[in-house]
Amino acid sequence: MEQGFQLFPRQASTFATHVDRLYLFLTGISAFFSVLIFGVIIVFAIRYRRRPGHEAIQVEDAFSLEILWTAVPAFLTLGIFVWSSSLFLYQSIPPKGARDISVVGQRWMWKIQHSNGRREINELHVPSGQAVKLTLTSQDVIHSFYVPAFRMKQDAIPGQYRTLWFEATTPGEYHLFCAEYCGTNHSRMTGRIVVMSDVDYQSWLGGGMEHTPVETGKQLFTQFDCASCHESGERRRCPTLGGLYGTQVELESGQKVLFDESYVRESVLDPNAKVAKGFPAVMPSFRGQVSEEQMLDLIAYIKSLAPQQQRELVEGANR
Ligand code: CUA
């Protein structure tokens, strides 16, 4: 990790140089205009001070001057808007094929699970040179996932899923902070990001013999007896879930909602909030029975169900 005094943290992600460039531009332009304005105030105060024999004159019709001081700031601010919003969009939309990792903030630690099921706490191992997508939520209060070297910060909000992505460029260790006051040990809610070469990461990832989120989700699906209703073909009282992920679900009201992480989560905790059209509101709530980590596993399992798989299950039940 970095040593001694540094004006900027190290640049260790693909965003870092872009963010720093924009930051330096904003600082530079603010400094330039501050110096200009204060310089002119001082020069004019001396040059045009009250003296005997000098009268103030009212200046009128300075049209070109008006245009100048309207157009210059307008173009500058528009330029800043375009520049910063394109950077914001670049940071907001994870590229396809990014490696999925889930992060749950809980007073006062970060719980992380990789796509093969390997878990860690307050440490995040990632390969360098690859896009990594984090799905972020909180078990209790608002936390904020902050990695200065990546120029990346995102709130972890209870009841919501936020995604963020990055591509680490340089192997090494970097600080992870919680950047939202979350109680007594907020200042200790820190960790480290370990960026490794792809080969090292693969061997690290293989080091833990654990179930993948999909496998754990499947177990939970059985444990909570979801299948008794959601998978049987004939006595089907609930929608089959295969292939639904990412599609639009029609509700009784005719309104359509996206079947995504948030919809699954809401339907597990508050099943009657948005019941799919044509189905009775018979599902019990699982509030208090499913932790945020289990919820992410359940979602991973439901996500993994292909339409075909579900059709086979249904056909199997019909036979
Ligand atoms: Cu978690 Cu501050």
mmCIF file of C-alpha atoms and ligand atoms in Angstrom:
data_model
loop_
_atom_site.group_PDB
_atom_site.id
_atom_site.type_symbol
_atom_site.label_atom_id
_atom_site.label_comp_id
_atom_site.label_asym_id
_atom_site.label_seq_id
_atom_site.Cartn_x
_atom_site.Cartn_y
_atom_site.Cartn_z
ATOM 1 C CA MET A 1 0.000 0.000 0.000
ATOM 2 C CA GLU A 2 1.153 3.553 -0.529
ATOM 3 C CA GLN A 3 3.734 5.025 1.796
ATOM 4 C CA GLY A 4 4.357 8.583 2.968
ATOM 5 C CA PHE A 5 2.699 11.760 1.814
ATOM 6 C CA GLN A 6 1.121 11.779 -1.600
ATOM 7 C CA LEU A 7 -1.024 14.452 -3.154
ATOM 8 C CA PHE A 8 -2.989 11.831 -5.076
ATOM 9 C CA PRO A 9 -3.576 8.141 -4.350
ATOM 10 C CA ARG A 10 -1.945 5.796 -6.882
ATOM 11 C CA GLN A 11 -3.757 5.364 -10.162
ATOM 12 C CA ALA A 12 -4.695 1.706 -10.292
ATOM 13 C CA SER A 13 -7.793 1.466 -12.461
ATOM 14 C CA THR A 14 -8.729 2.424 -15.997
ATOM 15 C CA PHE A 15 -10.876 5.280 -14.585
ATOM 16 C CA ALA A 16 -8.140 6.798 -12.481
ATOM 17 C CA THR A 17 -6.329 8.797 -15.172
ATOM 18 C CA HIS A 18 -9.626 10.060 -16.633
ATOM 19 C CA VAL A 19 -10.971 11.147 -13.249
ATOM 20 C CA ASP A 20 -7.692 12.860 -12.346
ATOM 21 C CA ARG A 21 -7.558 14.685 -15.679
ATOM 22 C CA LEU A 22 -11.082 16.057 -15.175
ATOM 23 C CA TYR A 23 -10.310 16.946 -11.567
ATOM 24 C CA LEU A 24 -7.137 18.811 -12.551
ATOM 25 C CA PHE A 25 -8.990 20.636 -15.314
ATOM 26 C CA LEU A 26 -11.723 21.784 -12.891
ATOM 27 C CA THR A 27 -9.171 22.847 -10.310
ATOM 28 C CA GLY A 28 -7.085 24.631 -12.977
ATOM 29 C CA ILE A 29 -10.005 26.509 -14.454
ATOM 30 C CA SER A 30 -11.251 27.548 -10.988
ATOM 31 C CA ALA A 31 -7.763 28.748 -10.056
ATOM 32 C CA PHE A 32 -7.385 30.643 -13.364
ATOM 33 C CA PHE A 33 -10.653 32.562 -12.954
ATOM 34 C CA SER A 34 -10.110 33.199 -9.228
ATOM 35 C CA VAL A 35 -6.700 34.741 -9.917
ATOM 36 C CA LEU A 36 -8.069 36.714 -12.877
ATOM 37 C CA ILE A 37 -11.047 38.123 -10.936
ATOM 38 C CA PHE A 38 -9.148 38.993 -7.779
ATOM 39 C CA GLY A 39 -6.241 40.422 -9.823
ATOM 40 C CA VAL A 40 -8.588 42.674 -11.787
ATOM 41 C CA ILE A 41 -10.358 43.795 -8.579
ATOM 42 C CA ILE A 42 -7.040 44.830 -7.030
ATOM 43 C CA VAL A 43 -5.680 46.515 -10.192
ATOM 44 C CA PHE A 44 -8.929 48.434 -10.769
ATOM 45 C CA ALA A 45 -9.204 49.437 -7.108
ATOM 46 C CA ILE A 46 -5.809 51.085 -7.343
ATOM 47 C CA ARG A 47 -6.010 52.436 -10.864
ATOM 48 C CA TYR A 48 -9.511 53.882 -10.637
ATOM 49 C CA ARG A 49 -9.403 55.064 -7.020
ATOM 50 C CA ARG A 50 -11.076 58.337 -6.117
ATOM 51 C CA ARG A 51 -8.857 61.246 -7.081
ATOM 52 C CA PRO A 52 -9.537 64.975 -7.498
ATOM 53 C CA GLY A 53 -10.386 65.797 -11.114
ATOM 54 C CA HIS A 54 -11.567 62.241 -12.026
ATOM 55 C CA GLU A 55 -15.272 61.491 -12.524
ATOM 56 C CA ALA A 56 -16.943 58.095 -12.932
ATOM 57 C CA ILE A 57 -18.591 57.517 -16.348
ATOM 58 C CA GLN A 58 -21.582 55.221 -16.936
ATOM 59 C CA VAL A 59 -20.696 52.690 -19.711
ATOM 60 C CA GLU A 60 -23.648 51.807 -21.984
ATOM 61 C CA ASP A 61 -24.135 49.573 -25.054
ATOM 62 C CA ALA A 62 -21.127 47.346 -24.393
ATOM 63 C CA PHE A 63 -22.754 44.639 -26.530
ATOM 64 C CA SER A 64 -19.609 42.708 -27.493
ATOM 65 C CA LEU A 65 -18.525 42.628 -23.846
ATOM 66 C CA GLU A 66 -21.892 41.159 -22.824
ATOM 67 C CA ILE A 67 -21.625 38.474 -25.504
ATOM 68 C CA LEU A 68 -18.095 37.642 -24.418
ATOM 69 C CA TRP A 69 -18.898 37.109 -20.751
ATOM 70 C CA THR A 70 -21.993 35.081 -21.568
ATOM 71 C CA ALA A 71 -20.543 32.898 -24.316
ATOM 72 C CA VAL A 72 -17.243 31.979 -22.645
ATOM 73 C CA PRO A 73 -18.762 30.584 -19.402
ATOM 74 C CA ALA A 74 -21.593 28.936 -21.385
ATOM 75 C CA PHE A 75 -19.155 27.008 -23.608
ATOM 76 C CA LEU A 76 -16.918 26.148 -20.669
ATOM 77 C CA THR A 77 -19.750 24.759 -18.528
ATOM 78 C CA LEU A 78 -21.237 22.854 -21.477
ATOM 79 C CA GLY A 79 -17.826 21.359 -22.160
ATOM 80 C CA ILE A 80 -17.500 20.316 -18.506
ATOM 81 C CA PHE A 81 -21.001 18.814 -18.639
ATOM 82 C CA VAL A 82 -20.271 16.714 -21.733
ATOM 83 C CA TRP A 83 -16.879 15.611 -20.434
ATOM 84 C CA SER A 84 -18.040 14.648 -16.930
ATOM 85 C CA SER A 85 -21.293 12.991 -17.978
ATOM 86 C CA SER A 86 -19.543 10.819 -20.572
ATOM 87 C CA LEU A 87 -17.085 9.765 -17.866
ATOM 88 C CA PHE A 88 -20.012 9.124 -15.494
ATOM 89 C CA LEU A 89 -21.720 6.941 -18.107
ATOM 90 C CA TYR A 90 -18.508 5.041 -18.775
ATOM 91 C CA GLN A 91 -18.251 4.332 -15.031
ATOM 92 C CA SER A 92 -21.942 3.465 -14.658
ATOM 93 C CA ILE A 93 -22.394 0.824 -17.346
ATOM 94 C CA PRO A 94 -20.491 -2.411 -16.752
ATOM 95 C CA PRO A 95 -19.123 -3.957 -19.962
ATOM 96 C CA LYS A 96 -20.537 -7.315 -21.069
ATOM 97 C CA GLY A 97 -18.673 -10.300 -19.767
ATOM 98 C CA ALA A 98 -17.456 -8.552 -16.617
ATOM 99 C CA ARG A 99 -16.632 -10.910 -13.765
ATOM 100 C CA ASP A 100 -19.498 -10.971 -11.215
ATOM 101 C CA ILE A 101 -18.685 -10.489 -7.538
ATOM 102 C CA SER A 102 -21.222 -9.702 -4.826
ATOM 103 C CA VAL A 103 -20.534 -7.406 -1.879
ATOM 104 C CA VAL A 104 -22.673 -7.059 1.248
ATOM 105 C CA GLY A 105 -21.909 -4.286 3.734
ATOM 106 C CA GLN A 106 -22.749 -5.103 7.332
ATOM 107 C CA ARG A 107 -21.773 -3.250 10.500
ATOM 108 C CA TRP A 108 -18.778 -3.254 10.410
ATOM 109 C CA MET A 109 -17.386 -5.397 7.647
ATOM 110 C CA TRP A 110 -17.492 -6.114 3.939
ATOM 111 C CA LYS A 111 -18.634 -9.634 2.992
ATOM 112 C CA ILE A 112 -17.625 -10.674 -0.485
ATOM 113 C CA GLN A 113 -18.503 -13.665 -2.621
ATOM 114 C CA HIS A 114 -16.916 -14.629 -5.945
ATOM 115 C CA SER A 115 -18.771 -16.319 -8.791
ATOM 116 C CA ASN A 116 -17.362 -19.752 -7.923
ATOM 117 C CA GLY A 117 -18.573 -19.376 -4.333
ATOM 118 C CA ARG A 118 -15.305 -18.387 -2.677
ATOM 119 C CA ARG A 119 -16.038 -15.970 0.149
ATOM 120 C CA GLU A 120 -13.862 -13.420 1.915
ATOM 121 C CA ILE A 121 -14.304 -10.669 4.472
ATOM 122 C CA ASN A 122 -12.733 -7.203 4.251
ATOM 123 C CA GLU A 123 -10.570 -8.398 1.386
ATOM 124 C CA LEU A 124 -11.278 -8.466 -2.292
ATOM 125 C CA HIS A 125 -8.998 -10.377 -4.641
ATOM 126 C CA VAL A 126 -9.330 -9.427 -8.300
ATOM 127 C CA PRO A 127 -7.371 -10.083 -11.476
ATOM 128 C CA SER A 128 -5.694 -7.142 -13.197
ATOM 129 C CA GLY A 129 -6.630 -6.193 -16.736
ATOM 130 C CA GLN A 130 -10.154 -7.631 -16.473
ATOM 131 C CA ALA A 131 -13.483 -5.916 -15.957
ATOM 132 C CA VAL A 132 -15.037 -6.747 -12.588
ATOM 133 C CA LYS A 133 -18.669 -6.032 -11.793
ATOM 134 C CA LEU A 134 -19.716 -5.677 -8.170
ATOM 135 C CA THR A 135 -23.318 -6.067 -7.034
ATOM 136 C CA LEU A 136 -23.521 -4.096 -3.850
ATOM 137 C CA THR A 137 -26.073 -4.042 -1.050
ATOM 138 C CA SER A 138 -26.256 -3.690 2.723
ATOM 139 C CA GLN A 139 -27.579 -5.905 5.502
ATOM 140 C CA ASP A 140 -28.367 -3.031 7.864
ATOM 141 C CA VAL A 141 -27.576 0.664 7.297
ATOM 142 C CA ILE A 142 -26.069 2.719 4.474
ATOM 143 C CA HIS A 143 -22.374 2.063 3.912
ATOM 144 C CA SER A 144 -20.203 3.265 1.057
ATOM 145 C CA PHE A 145 -17.664 1.177 -0.843
ATOM 146 C CA TYR A 146 -14.689 3.420 -1.502
ATOM 147 C CA VAL A 147 -11.415 2.543 -3.217
ATOM 148 C CA PRO A 148 -9.357 5.734 -3.668
ATOM 149 C CA ALA A 149 -6.772 4.118 -5.961
ATOM 150 C CA PHE A 150 -9.559 3.116 -8.359
ATOM 151 C CA ARG A 151 -11.336 6.530 -8.018
ATOM 152 C CA MET A 152 -14.443 4.503 -7.225
ATOM 153 C CA LYS A 153 -17.125 5.097 -4.594
ATOM 154 C CA GLN A 154 -20.651 3.738 -4.369
ATOM 155 C CA ASP A 155 -23.199 3.629 -1.548
ATOM 156 C CA ALA A 156 -24.376 0.229 -0.293
ATOM 157 C CA ILE A 157 -28.031 0.764 0.492
ATOM 158 C CA PRO A 158 -30.231 -1.680 2.442
ATOM 159 C CA GLY A 159 -32.998 -3.071 0.249
ATOM 160 C CA GLN A 160 -31.387 -2.006 -3.027
ATOM 161 C CA TYR A 161 -28.840 -3.399 -5.434
ATOM 162 C CA ARG A 162 -26.222 -1.127 -6.895
ATOM 163 C CA THR A 163 -23.769 -2.238 -9.522
ATOM 164 C CA LEU A 164 -20.365 -0.767 -10.092
ATOM 165 C CA TRP A 165 -17.470 -1.929 -12.179
ATOM 166 C CA PHE A 166 -13.780 -1.336 -12.579
ATOM 167 C CA GLU A 167 -10.747 -2.696 -14.309
ATOM 168 C CA ALA A 168 -7.653 -2.769 -12.152
ATOM 169 C CA THR A 169 -4.483 -2.023 -14.067
ATOM 170 C CA THR A 170 -1.620 -2.702 -11.671
ATOM 171 C CA PRO A 171 -1.093 -5.694 -9.354
ATOM 172 C CA GLY A 172 -0.676 -4.634 -5.726
ATOM 173 C CA GLU A 173 -2.648 -3.898 -2.586
ATOM 174 C CA TYR A 174 -4.988 -0.961 -2.215
ATOM 175 C CA HIS A 175 -7.086 0.518 0.577
ATOM 176 C CA LEU A 176 -10.796 -0.129 0.877
ATOM 177 C CA PHE A 177 -12.823 2.230 3.067
ATOM 178 C CA CYS A 178 -16.388 2.702 4.201
ATOM 179 C CA ALA A 179 -17.155 6.282 3.250
ATOM 180 C CA GLU A 180 -20.541 6.672 4.921
ATOM 181 C CA TYR A 181 -20.845 7.112 8.681
ATOM 182 C CA CYS A 182 -22.472 3.882 9.880
ATOM 183 C CA GLY A 183 -21.986 3.819 13.656
ATOM 184 C CA THR A 184 -19.397 3.139 16.350
ATOM 185 C CA ASN A 185 -16.833 1.236 14.304
ATOM 186 C CA HIS A 186 -17.317 3.059 11.013
ATOM 187 C CA SER A 187 -13.683 4.140 11.009
ATOM 188 C CA ARG A 188 -12.604 0.508 11.344
ATOM 189 C CA MET A 189 -14.744 -0.699 8.469
ATOM 190 C CA THR A 190 -11.743 -0.903 6.187
ATOM 191 C CA GLY A 191 -10.153 -3.575 4.084
ATOM 192 C CA ARG A 192 -7.847 -4.154 1.184
ATOM 193 C CA ILE A 193 -8.158 -4.863 -2.479
ATOM 194 C CA VAL A 194 -5.575 -7.337 -3.733
ATOM 195 C CA VAL A 195 -4.971 -7.031 -7.459
ATOM 196 C CA MET A 196 -3.256 -10.128 -8.860
ATOM 197 C CA SER A 197 -2.142 -11.374 -12.243
ATOM 198 C CA ASP A 198 -4.720 -13.589 -13.939
ATOM 199 C CA VAL A 199 -2.715 -16.767 -13.238
ATOM 200 C CA ASP A 200 -2.327 -15.922 -9.529
ATOM 201 C CA TYR A 201 -5.997 -15.013 -9.305
ATOM 202 C CA GLN A 202 -7.106 -18.308 -10.860
ATOM 203 C CA SER A 203 -5.009 -20.303 -8.412
ATOM 204 C CA TRP A 204 -6.244 -18.161 -5.514
ATOM 205 C CA LEU A 205 -9.844 -18.651 -6.647
ATOM 206 C CA GLY A 206 -9.393 -22.407 -6.830
ATOM 207 C CA GLY A 207 -8.072 -22.445 -3.249
ATOM 208 C CA GLY A 208 -11.465 -22.555 -1.583
ATOM 209 C CA MET A 209 -13.669 -25.625 -1.910
ATOM 210 C CA GLU A 210 -17.027 -23.957 -1.679
ATOM 211 C CA HIS A 211 -20.391 -24.112 -3.377
ATOM 212 C CA THR A 212 -21.068 -21.618 -6.136
ATOM 213 C CA PRO A 213 -23.803 -19.026 -5.539
ATOM 214 C CA VAL A 214 -25.989 -20.975 -8.002
ATOM 215 C CA GLU A 215 -25.524 -24.215 -6.042
ATOM 216 C CA THR A 216 -26.159 -22.516 -2.704
ATOM 217 C CA GLY A 217 -29.174 -20.777 -4.224
ATOM 218 C CA LYS A 218 -30.520 -24.108 -5.431
ATOM 219 C CA GLN A 219 -30.145 -25.564 -1.928
ATOM 220 C CA LEU A 220 -31.993 -22.586 -0.466
ATOM 221 C CA PHE A 221 -34.675 -22.952 -3.126
ATOM 222 C CA THR A 222 -35.238 -26.516 -1.888
ATOM 223 C CA GLN A 223 -34.817 -25.624 1.784
ATOM 224 C CA PHE A 224 -37.486 -22.913 1.641
ATOM 225 C CA ASP A 225 -39.654 -25.281 -0.425
ATOM 226 C CA CYS A 226 -39.994 -22.732 -3.249
ATOM 227 C CA ALA A 227 -40.083 -25.599 -5.758
ATOM 228 C CA SER A 228 -43.340 -27.032 -4.392
ATOM 229 C CA CYS A 229 -45.146 -24.090 -5.924
ATOM 230 C CA HIS A 230 -42.834 -22.586 -8.531
ATOM 231 C CA GLU A 231 -41.812 -25.710 -10.378
ATOM 232 C CA SER A 232 -44.764 -28.074 -10.486
ATOM 233 C CA GLY A 233 -46.477 -28.218 -13.851
ATOM 234 C CA GLU A 234 -50.034 -29.281 -13.154
ATOM 235 C CA ARG A 235 -50.968 -27.775 -9.828
ATOM 236 C CA ARG A 236 -49.146 -24.594 -10.735
ATOM 237 C CA ARG A 237 -50.288 -21.704 -8.573
ATOM 238 C CA CYS A 238 -47.176 -19.587 -9.077
ATOM 239 C CA PRO A 239 -45.230 -18.538 -12.176
ATOM 240 C CA THR A 240 -42.440 -20.853 -13.281
ATOM 241 C CA LEU A 241 -39.212 -18.918 -12.972
ATOM 242 C CA GLY A 242 -37.082 -20.268 -15.828
ATOM 243 C CA GLY A 243 -36.060 -17.701 -18.408
ATOM 244 C CA LEU A 244 -37.953 -14.941 -16.634
ATOM 245 C CA TYR A 245 -34.866 -13.059 -15.532
ATOM 246 C CA GLY A 246 -34.396 -9.878 -17.539
ATOM 247 C CA THR A 247 -37.908 -10.021 -19.044
ATOM 248 C CA GLN A 248 -40.961 -7.826 -18.408
ATOM 249 C CA VAL A 249 -43.598 -9.287 -16.110
ATOM 250 C CA GLU A 250 -47.195 -8.179 -16.481
ATOM 251 C CA LEU A 251 -49.072 -7.457 -13.262
ATOM 252 C CA GLU A 252 -52.801 -7.722 -12.560
ATOM 253 C CA SER A 253 -53.086 -3.966 -13.072
ATOM 254 C CA GLY A 254 -51.654 -4.288 -16.598
ATOM 255 C CA GLN A 255 -48.505 -2.510 -15.438
ATOM 256 C CA LYS A 256 -45.217 -4.134 -16.459
ATOM 257 C CA VAL A 257 -42.162 -4.539 -14.267
ATOM 258 C CA LEU A 258 -38.676 -5.729 -15.082
ATOM 259 C CA PHE A 259 -37.859 -9.123 -13.568
ATOM 260 C CA ASP A 260 -34.483 -8.188 -12.091
ATOM 261 C CA GLU A 261 -32.594 -8.526 -8.799
ATOM 262 C CA SER A 262 -34.787 -5.958 -7.081
ATOM 263 C CA TYR A 263 -38.015 -7.604 -8.246
ATOM 264 C CA VAL A 264 -36.921 -11.037 -6.975
ATOM 265 C CA ARG A 265 -35.886 -9.524 -3.662
ATOM 266 C CA GLU A 266 -39.179 -7.666 -3.233
ATOM 267 C CA SER A 267 -41.200 -10.737 -4.194
ATOM 268 C CA VAL A 268 -39.429 -12.884 -1.591
ATOM 269 C CA LEU A 269 -39.852 -10.358 1.220
ATOM 270 C CA ASP A 270 -43.155 -8.786 0.233
ATOM 271 C CA PRO A 271 -44.834 -11.242 -2.173
ATOM 272 C CA ASN A 272 -48.104 -9.342 -2.511
ATOM 273 C CA ALA A 273 -46.506 -6.078 -3.624
ATOM 274 C CA LYS A 274 -46.349 -6.974 -7.335
ATOM 275 C CA VAL A 275 -48.163 -10.235 -8.129
ATOM 276 C CA ALA A 276 -47.853 -11.488 -11.714
ATOM 277 C CA LYS A 277 -51.058 -11.398 -13.746
ATOM 278 C CA GLY A 278 -53.255 -14.478 -13.509
ATOM 279 C CA PHE A 279 -51.800 -15.813 -10.277
ATOM 280 C CA PRO A 280 -53.361 -15.754 -6.805
ATOM 281 C CA ALA A 281 -51.527 -13.875 -4.041
ATOM 282 C CA VAL A 282 -50.739 -16.998 -2.041
ATOM 283 C CA MET A 283 -47.006 -16.699 -1.483
ATOM 284 C CA PRO A 284 -45.895 -16.272 2.149
ATOM 285 C CA SER A 285 -43.306 -13.643 3.029
ATOM 286 C CA PHE A 286 -39.781 -14.791 3.840
ATOM 287 C CA ARG A 287 -38.903 -11.579 5.658
ATOM 288 C CA GLY A 288 -36.447 -12.226 8.474
ATOM 289 C CA GLN A 289 -35.622 -15.707 7.169
ATOM 290 C CA VAL A 290 -33.282 -14.833 4.301
ATOM 291 C CA SER A 291 -30.038 -12.918 4.820
ATOM 292 C CA GLU A 292 -28.787 -10.540 2.126
ATOM 293 C CA GLU A 293 -26.090 -13.046 1.184
ATOM 294 C CA GLN A 294 -28.639 -15.850 0.838
ATOM 295 C CA MET A 295 -30.816 -13.518 -1.211
ATOM 296 C CA LEU A 296 -27.940 -12.963 -3.652
ATOM 297 C CA ASP A 297 -27.492 -16.753 -3.920
ATOM 298 C CA LEU A 298 -31.199 -17.246 -4.589
ATOM 299 C CA ILE A 299 -31.062 -14.559 -7.268
ATOM 300 C CA ALA A 300 -27.992 -16.205 -8.841
ATOM 301 C CA TYR A 301 -29.917 -19.506 -8.999
ATOM 302 C CA ILE A 302 -33.050 -17.951 -10.489
ATOM 303 C CA LYS A 303 -30.867 -16.072 -12.979
ATOM 304 C CA SER A 304 -29.256 -19.362 -14.012
ATOM 305 C CA LEU A 305 -32.572 -21.063 -14.833
ATOM 306 C CA ALA A 306 -32.868 -21.205 -18.600
ATOM 307 C CA PRO A 307 -36.362 -21.310 -20.119
ATOM 308 C CA GLN A 308 -35.644 -24.757 -21.528
ATOM 309 C CA GLN A 309 -34.620 -26.138 -18.154
ATOM 310 C CA GLN A 310 -37.845 -24.919 -16.667
ATOM 311 C CA ARG A 311 -39.845 -26.344 -19.584
ATOM 312 C CA GLU A 312 -38.229 -29.734 -19.022
ATOM 313 C CA LEU A 313 -39.126 -29.551 -15.348
ATOM 314 C CA VAL A 314 -42.694 -28.692 -16.226
ATOM 315 C CA GLU A 315 -42.936 -31.400 -18.873
ATOM 316 C CA GLY A 316 -41.400 -33.870 -16.425
ATOM 317 C CA ALA A 317 -44.077 -32.993 -13.901
ATOM 318 C CA ASN A 318 -46.822 -33.306 -16.517
ATOM 319 C CA ARG A 319 -45.729 -36.723 -17.713
HETATM 320 CU CU1 CUA B 1 -19.913 1.175 7.044
HETATM 321 CU CU2 CUA B 1 -19.249 3.392 7.568
#
